[in-house]
GROMACS .gro file of C-alpha atoms in nm:
model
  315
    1UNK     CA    1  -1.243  -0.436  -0.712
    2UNK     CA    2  -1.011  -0.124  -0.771
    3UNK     CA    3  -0.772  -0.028  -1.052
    4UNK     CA    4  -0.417  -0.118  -1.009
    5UNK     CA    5  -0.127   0.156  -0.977
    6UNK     CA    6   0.110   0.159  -1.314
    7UNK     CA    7   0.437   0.295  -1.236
    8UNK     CA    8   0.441   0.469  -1.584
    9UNK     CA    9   0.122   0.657  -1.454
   10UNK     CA   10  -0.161   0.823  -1.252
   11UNK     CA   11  -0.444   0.585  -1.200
   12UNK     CA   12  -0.776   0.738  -1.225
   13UNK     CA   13  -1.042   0.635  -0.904
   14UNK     CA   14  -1.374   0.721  -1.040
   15UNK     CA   15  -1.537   0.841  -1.374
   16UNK     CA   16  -1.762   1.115  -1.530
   17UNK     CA   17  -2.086   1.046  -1.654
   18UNK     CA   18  -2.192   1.321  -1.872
   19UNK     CA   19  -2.527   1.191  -1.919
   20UNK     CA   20  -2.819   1.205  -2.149
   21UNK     CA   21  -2.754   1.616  -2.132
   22UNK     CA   22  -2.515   1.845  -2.041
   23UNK     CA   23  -2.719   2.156  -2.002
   24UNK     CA   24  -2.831   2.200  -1.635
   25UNK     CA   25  -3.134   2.405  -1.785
   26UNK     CA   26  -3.240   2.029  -1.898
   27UNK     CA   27  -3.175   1.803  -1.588
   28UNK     CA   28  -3.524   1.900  -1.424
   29UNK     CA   29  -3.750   1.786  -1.753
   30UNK     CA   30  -3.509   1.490  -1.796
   31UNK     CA   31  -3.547   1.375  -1.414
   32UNK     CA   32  -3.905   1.396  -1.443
   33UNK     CA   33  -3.918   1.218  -1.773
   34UNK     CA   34  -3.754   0.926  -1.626
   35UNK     CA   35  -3.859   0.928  -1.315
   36UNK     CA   36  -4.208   0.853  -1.469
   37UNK     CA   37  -4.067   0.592  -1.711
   38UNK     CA   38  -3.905   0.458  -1.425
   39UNK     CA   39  -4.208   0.448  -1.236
   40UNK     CA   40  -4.390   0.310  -1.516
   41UNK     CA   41  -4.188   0.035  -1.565
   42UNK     CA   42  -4.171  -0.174  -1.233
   43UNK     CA   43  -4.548  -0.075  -1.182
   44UNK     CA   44  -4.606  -0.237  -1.522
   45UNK     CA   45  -4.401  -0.560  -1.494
   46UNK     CA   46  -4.505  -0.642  -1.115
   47UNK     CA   47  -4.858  -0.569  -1.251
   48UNK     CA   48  -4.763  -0.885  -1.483
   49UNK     CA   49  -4.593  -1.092  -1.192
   50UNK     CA   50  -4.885  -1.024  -0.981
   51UNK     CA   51  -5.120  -1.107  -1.231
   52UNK     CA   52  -4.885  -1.423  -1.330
   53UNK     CA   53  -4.913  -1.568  -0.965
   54UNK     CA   54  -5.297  -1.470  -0.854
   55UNK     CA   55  -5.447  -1.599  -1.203
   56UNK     CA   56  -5.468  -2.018  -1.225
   57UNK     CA   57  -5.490  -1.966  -1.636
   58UNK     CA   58  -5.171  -1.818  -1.616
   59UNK     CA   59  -5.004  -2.093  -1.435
   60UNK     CA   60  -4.855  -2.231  -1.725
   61UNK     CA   61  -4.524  -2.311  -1.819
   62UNK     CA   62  -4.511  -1.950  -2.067
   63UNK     CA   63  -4.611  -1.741  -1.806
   64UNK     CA   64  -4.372  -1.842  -1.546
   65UNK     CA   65  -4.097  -1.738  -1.787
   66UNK     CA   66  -4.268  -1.404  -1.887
   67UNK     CA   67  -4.302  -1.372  -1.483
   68UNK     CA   68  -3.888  -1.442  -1.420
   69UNK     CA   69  -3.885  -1.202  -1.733
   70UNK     CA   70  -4.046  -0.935  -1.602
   71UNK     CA   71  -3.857  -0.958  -1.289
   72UNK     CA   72  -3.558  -0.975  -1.507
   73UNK     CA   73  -3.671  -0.607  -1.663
   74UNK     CA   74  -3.728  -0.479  -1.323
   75UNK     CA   75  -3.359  -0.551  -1.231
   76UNK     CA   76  -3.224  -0.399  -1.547
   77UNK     CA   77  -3.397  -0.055  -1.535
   78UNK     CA   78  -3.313  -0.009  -1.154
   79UNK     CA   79  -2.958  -0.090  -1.224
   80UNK     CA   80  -2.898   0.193  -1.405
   81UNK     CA   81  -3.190   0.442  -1.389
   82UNK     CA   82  -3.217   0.510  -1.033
   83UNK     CA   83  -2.815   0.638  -0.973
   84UNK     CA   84  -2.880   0.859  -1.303
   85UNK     CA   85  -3.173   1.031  -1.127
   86UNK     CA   86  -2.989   1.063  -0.785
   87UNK     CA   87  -2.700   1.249  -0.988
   88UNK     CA   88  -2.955   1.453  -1.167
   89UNK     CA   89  -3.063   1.562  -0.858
   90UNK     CA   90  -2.792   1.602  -0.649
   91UNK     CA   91  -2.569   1.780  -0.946
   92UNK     CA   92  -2.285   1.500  -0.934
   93UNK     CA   93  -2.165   1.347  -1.248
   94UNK     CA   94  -1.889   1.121  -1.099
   95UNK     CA   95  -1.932   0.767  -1.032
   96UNK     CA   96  -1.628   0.603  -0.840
   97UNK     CA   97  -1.450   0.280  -1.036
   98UNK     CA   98  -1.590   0.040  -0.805
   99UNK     CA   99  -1.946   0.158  -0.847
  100UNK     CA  100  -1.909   0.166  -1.209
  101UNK     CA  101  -1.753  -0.192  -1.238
  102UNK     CA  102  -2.057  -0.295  -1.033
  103UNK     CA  103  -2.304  -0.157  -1.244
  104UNK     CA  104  -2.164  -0.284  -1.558
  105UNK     CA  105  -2.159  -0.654  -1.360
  106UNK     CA  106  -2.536  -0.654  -1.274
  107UNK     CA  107  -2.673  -0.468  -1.608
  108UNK     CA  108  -2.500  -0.775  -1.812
  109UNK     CA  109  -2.592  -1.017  -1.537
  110UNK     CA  110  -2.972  -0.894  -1.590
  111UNK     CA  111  -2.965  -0.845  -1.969
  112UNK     CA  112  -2.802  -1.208  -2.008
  113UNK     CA  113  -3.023  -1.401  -1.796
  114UNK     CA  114  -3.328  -1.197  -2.068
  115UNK     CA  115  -3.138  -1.372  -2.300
  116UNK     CA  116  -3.203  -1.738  -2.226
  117UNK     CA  117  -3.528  -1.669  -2.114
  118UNK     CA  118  -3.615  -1.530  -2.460
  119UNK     CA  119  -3.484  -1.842  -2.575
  120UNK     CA  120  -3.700  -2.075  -2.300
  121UNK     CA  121  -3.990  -1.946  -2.378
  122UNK     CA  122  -3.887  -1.948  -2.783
  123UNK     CA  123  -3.866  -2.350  -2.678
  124UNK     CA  124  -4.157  -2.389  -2.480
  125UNK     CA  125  -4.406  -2.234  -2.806
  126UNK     CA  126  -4.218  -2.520  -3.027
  127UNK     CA  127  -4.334  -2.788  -2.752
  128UNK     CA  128  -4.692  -2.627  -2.716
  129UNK     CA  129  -4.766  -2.640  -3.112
  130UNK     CA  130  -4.503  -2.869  -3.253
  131UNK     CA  131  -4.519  -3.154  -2.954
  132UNK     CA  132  -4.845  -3.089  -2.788
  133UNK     CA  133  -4.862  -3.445  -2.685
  134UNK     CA  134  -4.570  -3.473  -2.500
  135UNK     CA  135  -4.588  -3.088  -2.368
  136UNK     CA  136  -4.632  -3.185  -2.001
  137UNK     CA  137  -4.374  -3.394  -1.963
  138UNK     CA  138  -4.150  -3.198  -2.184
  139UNK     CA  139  -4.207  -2.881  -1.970
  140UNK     CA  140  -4.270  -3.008  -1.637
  141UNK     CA  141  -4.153  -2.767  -1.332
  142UNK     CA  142  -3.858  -2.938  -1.294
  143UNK     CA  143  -3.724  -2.881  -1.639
  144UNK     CA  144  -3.890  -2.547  -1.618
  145UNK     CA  145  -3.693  -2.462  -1.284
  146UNK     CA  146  -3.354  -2.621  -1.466
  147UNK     CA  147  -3.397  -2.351  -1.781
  148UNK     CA  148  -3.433  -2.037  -1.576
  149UNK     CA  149  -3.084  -2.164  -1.301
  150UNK     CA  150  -2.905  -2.217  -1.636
  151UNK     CA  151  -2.996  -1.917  -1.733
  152UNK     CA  152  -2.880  -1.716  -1.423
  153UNK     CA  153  -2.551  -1.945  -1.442
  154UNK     CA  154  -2.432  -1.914  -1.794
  155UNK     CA  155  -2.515  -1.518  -1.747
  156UNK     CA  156  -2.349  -1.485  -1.434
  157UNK     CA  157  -2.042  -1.652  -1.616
  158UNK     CA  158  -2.056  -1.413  -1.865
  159UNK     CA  159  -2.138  -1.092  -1.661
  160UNK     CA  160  -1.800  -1.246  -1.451
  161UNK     CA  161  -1.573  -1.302  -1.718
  162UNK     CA  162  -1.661  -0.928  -1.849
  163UNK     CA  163  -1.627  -0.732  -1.528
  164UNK     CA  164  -1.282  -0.931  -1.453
  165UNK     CA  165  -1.153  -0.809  -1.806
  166UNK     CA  166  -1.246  -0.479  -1.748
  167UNK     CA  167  -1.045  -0.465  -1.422
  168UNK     CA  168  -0.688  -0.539  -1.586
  169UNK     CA  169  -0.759  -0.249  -1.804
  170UNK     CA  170  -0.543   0.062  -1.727
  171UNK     CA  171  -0.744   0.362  -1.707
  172UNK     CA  172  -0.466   0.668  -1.653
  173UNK     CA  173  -0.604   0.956  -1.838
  174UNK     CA  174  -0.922   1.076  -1.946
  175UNK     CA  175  -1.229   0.973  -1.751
  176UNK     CA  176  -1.537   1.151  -1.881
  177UNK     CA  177  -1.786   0.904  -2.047
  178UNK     CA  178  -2.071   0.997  -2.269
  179UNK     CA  179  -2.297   0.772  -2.155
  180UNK     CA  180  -2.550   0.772  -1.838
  181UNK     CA  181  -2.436   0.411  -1.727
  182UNK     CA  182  -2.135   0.255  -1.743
  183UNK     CA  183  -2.086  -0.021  -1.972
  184UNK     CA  184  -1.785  -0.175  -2.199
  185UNK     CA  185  -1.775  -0.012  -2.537
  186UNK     CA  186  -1.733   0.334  -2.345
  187UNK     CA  187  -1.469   0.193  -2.107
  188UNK     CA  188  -1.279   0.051  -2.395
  189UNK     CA  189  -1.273   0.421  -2.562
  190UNK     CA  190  -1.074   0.535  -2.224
  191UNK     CA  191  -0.845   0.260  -2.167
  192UNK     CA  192  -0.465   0.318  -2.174
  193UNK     CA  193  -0.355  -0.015  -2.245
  194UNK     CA  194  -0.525  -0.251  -2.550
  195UNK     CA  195  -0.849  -0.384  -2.552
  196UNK     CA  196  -0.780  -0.586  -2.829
  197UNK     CA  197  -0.829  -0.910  -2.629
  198UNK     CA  198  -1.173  -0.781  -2.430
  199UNK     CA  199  -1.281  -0.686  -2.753
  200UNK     CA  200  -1.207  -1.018  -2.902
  201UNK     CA  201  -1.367  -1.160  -2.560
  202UNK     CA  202  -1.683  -0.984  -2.615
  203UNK     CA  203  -1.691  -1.082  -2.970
  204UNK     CA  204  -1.622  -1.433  -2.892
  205UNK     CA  205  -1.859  -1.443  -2.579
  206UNK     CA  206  -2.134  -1.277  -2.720
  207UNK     CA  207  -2.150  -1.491  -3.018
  208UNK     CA  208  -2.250  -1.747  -2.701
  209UNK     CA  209  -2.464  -1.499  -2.566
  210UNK     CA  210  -2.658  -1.357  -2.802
  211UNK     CA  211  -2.571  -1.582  -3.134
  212UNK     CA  212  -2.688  -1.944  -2.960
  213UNK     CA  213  -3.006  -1.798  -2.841
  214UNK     CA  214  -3.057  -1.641  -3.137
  215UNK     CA  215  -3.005  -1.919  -3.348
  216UNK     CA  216  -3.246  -2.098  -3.132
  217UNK     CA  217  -3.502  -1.899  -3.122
  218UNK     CA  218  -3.507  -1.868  -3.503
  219UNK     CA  219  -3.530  -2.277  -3.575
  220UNK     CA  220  -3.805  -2.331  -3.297
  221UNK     CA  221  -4.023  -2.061  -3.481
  222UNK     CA  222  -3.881  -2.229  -3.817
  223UNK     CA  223  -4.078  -2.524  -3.695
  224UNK     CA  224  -4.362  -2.358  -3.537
  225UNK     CA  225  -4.443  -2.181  -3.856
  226UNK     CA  226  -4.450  -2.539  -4.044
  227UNK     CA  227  -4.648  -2.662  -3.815
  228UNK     CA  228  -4.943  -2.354  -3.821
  229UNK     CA  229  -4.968  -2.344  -4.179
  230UNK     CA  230  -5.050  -2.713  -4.176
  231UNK     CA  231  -5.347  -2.623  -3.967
  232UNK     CA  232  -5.630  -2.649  -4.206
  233UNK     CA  233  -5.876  -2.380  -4.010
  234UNK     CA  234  -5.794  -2.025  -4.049
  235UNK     CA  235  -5.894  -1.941  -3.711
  236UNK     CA  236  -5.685  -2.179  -3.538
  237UNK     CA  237  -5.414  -2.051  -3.785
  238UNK     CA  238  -5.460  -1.676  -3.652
  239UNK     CA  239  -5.479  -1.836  -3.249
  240UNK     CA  240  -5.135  -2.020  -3.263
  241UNK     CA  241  -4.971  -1.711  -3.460
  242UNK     CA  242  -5.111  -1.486  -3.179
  243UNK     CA  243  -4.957  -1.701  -2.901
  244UNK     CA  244  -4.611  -1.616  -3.086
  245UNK     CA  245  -4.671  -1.244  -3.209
  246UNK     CA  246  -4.618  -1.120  -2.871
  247UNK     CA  247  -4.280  -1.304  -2.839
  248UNK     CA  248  -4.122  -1.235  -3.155
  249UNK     CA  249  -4.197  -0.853  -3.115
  250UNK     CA  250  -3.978  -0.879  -2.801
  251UNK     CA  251  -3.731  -1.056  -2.920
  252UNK     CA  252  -3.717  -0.870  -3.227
  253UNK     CA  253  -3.656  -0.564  -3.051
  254UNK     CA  254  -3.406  -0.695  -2.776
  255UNK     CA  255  -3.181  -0.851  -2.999
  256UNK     CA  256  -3.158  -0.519  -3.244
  257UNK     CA  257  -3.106  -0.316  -2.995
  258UNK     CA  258  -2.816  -0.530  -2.822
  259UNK     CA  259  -2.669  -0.630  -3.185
  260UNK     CA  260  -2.682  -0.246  -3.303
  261UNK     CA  261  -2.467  -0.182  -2.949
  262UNK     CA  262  -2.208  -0.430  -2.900
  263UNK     CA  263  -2.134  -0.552  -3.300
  264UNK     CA  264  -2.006  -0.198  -3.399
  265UNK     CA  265  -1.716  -0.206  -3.142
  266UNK     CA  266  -1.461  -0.091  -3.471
  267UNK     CA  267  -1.609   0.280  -3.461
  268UNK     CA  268  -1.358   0.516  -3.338
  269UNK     CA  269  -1.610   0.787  -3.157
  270UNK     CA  270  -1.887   0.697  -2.947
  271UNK     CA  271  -2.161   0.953  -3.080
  272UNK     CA  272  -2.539   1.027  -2.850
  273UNK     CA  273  -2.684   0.724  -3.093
  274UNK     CA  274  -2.510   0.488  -2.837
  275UNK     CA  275  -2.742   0.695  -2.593
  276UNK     CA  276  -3.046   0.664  -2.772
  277UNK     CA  277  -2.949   0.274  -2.773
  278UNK     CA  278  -2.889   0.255  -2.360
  279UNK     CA  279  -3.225   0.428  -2.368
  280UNK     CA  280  -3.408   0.134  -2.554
  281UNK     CA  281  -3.224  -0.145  -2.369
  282UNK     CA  282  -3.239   0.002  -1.996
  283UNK     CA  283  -3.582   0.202  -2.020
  284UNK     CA  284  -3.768   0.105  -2.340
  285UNK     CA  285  -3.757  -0.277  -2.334
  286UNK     CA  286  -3.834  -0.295  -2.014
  287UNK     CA  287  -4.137  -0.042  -2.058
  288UNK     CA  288  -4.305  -0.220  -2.384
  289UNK     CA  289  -4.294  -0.566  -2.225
  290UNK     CA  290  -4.583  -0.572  -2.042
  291UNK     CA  291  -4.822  -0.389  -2.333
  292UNK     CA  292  -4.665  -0.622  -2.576
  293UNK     CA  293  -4.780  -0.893  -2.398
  294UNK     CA  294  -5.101  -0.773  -2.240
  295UNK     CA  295  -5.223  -0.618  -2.527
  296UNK     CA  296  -5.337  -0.891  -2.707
  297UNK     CA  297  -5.382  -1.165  -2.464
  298UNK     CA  298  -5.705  -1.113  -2.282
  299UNK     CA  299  -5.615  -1.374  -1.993
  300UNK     CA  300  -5.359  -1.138  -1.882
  301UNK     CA  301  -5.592  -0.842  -1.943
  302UNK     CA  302  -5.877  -1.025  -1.717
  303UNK     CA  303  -5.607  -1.132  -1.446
  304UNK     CA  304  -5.441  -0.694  -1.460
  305UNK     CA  305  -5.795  -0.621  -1.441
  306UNK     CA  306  -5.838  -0.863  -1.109
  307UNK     CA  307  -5.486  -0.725  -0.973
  308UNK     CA  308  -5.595  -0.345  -1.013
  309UNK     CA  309  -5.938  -0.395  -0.942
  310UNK     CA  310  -5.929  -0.654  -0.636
  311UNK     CA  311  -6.261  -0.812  -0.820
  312UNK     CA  312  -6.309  -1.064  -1.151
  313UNK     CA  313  -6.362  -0.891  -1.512
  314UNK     CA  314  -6.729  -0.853  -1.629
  315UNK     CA  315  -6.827  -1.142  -1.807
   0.00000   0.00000   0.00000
């Protein structure tokens, strides 16, 4: 996709990522920095997948969405990570239009499929605890399979509908962005024509997005909390809470993050906050997931433990 010529002026081809520093004297500590978090993150989540498919207690509905999630997170970091490190190290801060339009489709592609599969698993702990009866037939494969290709398709729709809006901006003057990805409250801020209507699209989208799941997410755990503190035991109070801990913590953190990013659209300067922000949705997220999840679940710690080890736990 490439900008159109205006006759009324120059048409810029490519952009200028200033990145998460602009002293040189920096880009070796900040390469190595995220190189490791990079690192650290896809060893972490295919740790989980790997330990989601070679573990029979974790073939259960919850863990097949954690394992599309943490293939989800995988996607997301090495969207925009890996092309940061390549300019660190080659000393090129420019990123052609059609690279950058790309990256901005597959980062919202990635985040919005997390989205939905926040939300399917939000569903599938209101089944477990609410409808345990009718769990299996509730949340049989096939319905399983259905969530996670409406997932992909409503996010693809979005992460579409986005990257085509972006493209009948006019971008004719400045082109440096102070940001280490691309992504639409940045392009907005160069734009020579209004964004008043992609703005209003982003606004009106993400309230499908991100409000629906969100909404969700919040009456399922409405219910699930009912439902625990009618459980008369206090230890099978503290074992259905723990099931849910791990999720909330995830979603609390996702949906901050994206809210705190995207709902502030009205400021006039983009400030190194909006960094720190990119930072916790591309690298941070992504990194926590698998210790949030792990750490208190020792059916995923006994099936890492089988993954790293190539032997069964202790007993």
């Amino acid at each position: 996709m490439q900008p159109k010529p205006r006759a009324n002026g120059t048409t810029i081809t490519e952009f200028i990522l200033l990145g998460l520093v602009e002293t040189p004297e920096l880009w070796p500590l900040v390469f190595i920095l995220f190189l490791l978090a990079y690192m650290t993150t896809v060893g972490g989540n295919l740790s989980i997948l790997a330990a989601v498919l070679v573990e029979p207690k974790l073939h259960t509905p919850m863990y097949f969405f954690l394992g599309n999630l943490s293939v989800m997170d995988v996607g997301c970091i090495s969207v925009t990570i890996p092309s940061m490190l390549v300019r660190l190290l080659v000393h090129k801060r420019t990123i052609p239009y059609a690279d950058c339009l790309t990256q901005l489709f597959f980062f919202h592609l990635l985040v919005g499929v997390d989205c939905f599969l926040l939300t399917a698993m939000a569903y599938d702990r209101f089944l477990a605890i609410c409808r345990p009866l009718t769990y299996s037939t509730r949340m049989n494969h096939t319905i399983q399979r259905i969530l996670v290709a409406t997932s992909w398709a409503c996010a693809f729709s979005n992460a579409l509908t986005h990257t085509v809006a972006i493209s009948t901006l006019h971008f004719c003057g400045p082109n440096v962005i102070n940001h280490f990805y691309c992504d639409l409250p940045q392009l907005f801020q160069l734009s020579c024509s209004s964004t008043q209507l992609n703005e209003l699209l982003l606004f009106g989208v993400g309230f499908f997005m991100a409000g629906t799941p969100m909404a969700l997410i919040f009456t399922s755990y409405m219910h699930v909390a009912a439902a625990v503190l009618r459980i008369r035991s206090a230890e099978g109070r503290k074992k259905a809470f723990s099931t849910c801990s791990s999720h909330l913590t995830v979603v609390a953190i996702f949906y901050g993050t994206g809210i705190f990013n995207y709902m502030r659209l009205g400021s006039t300067k983009l400030s190194d906050k909006d960094k720190a922000i990119g930072i916790f949705n591309t690298v941070i997220n992504p990194m926590l997931n698998p210790l949030i999840y792990s750490l208190r679940n020792p059916d995923v710690q006994a099936a890492l433990w089988r993954v790293l080890t190539g032997r069964r736990p202790a007993a």
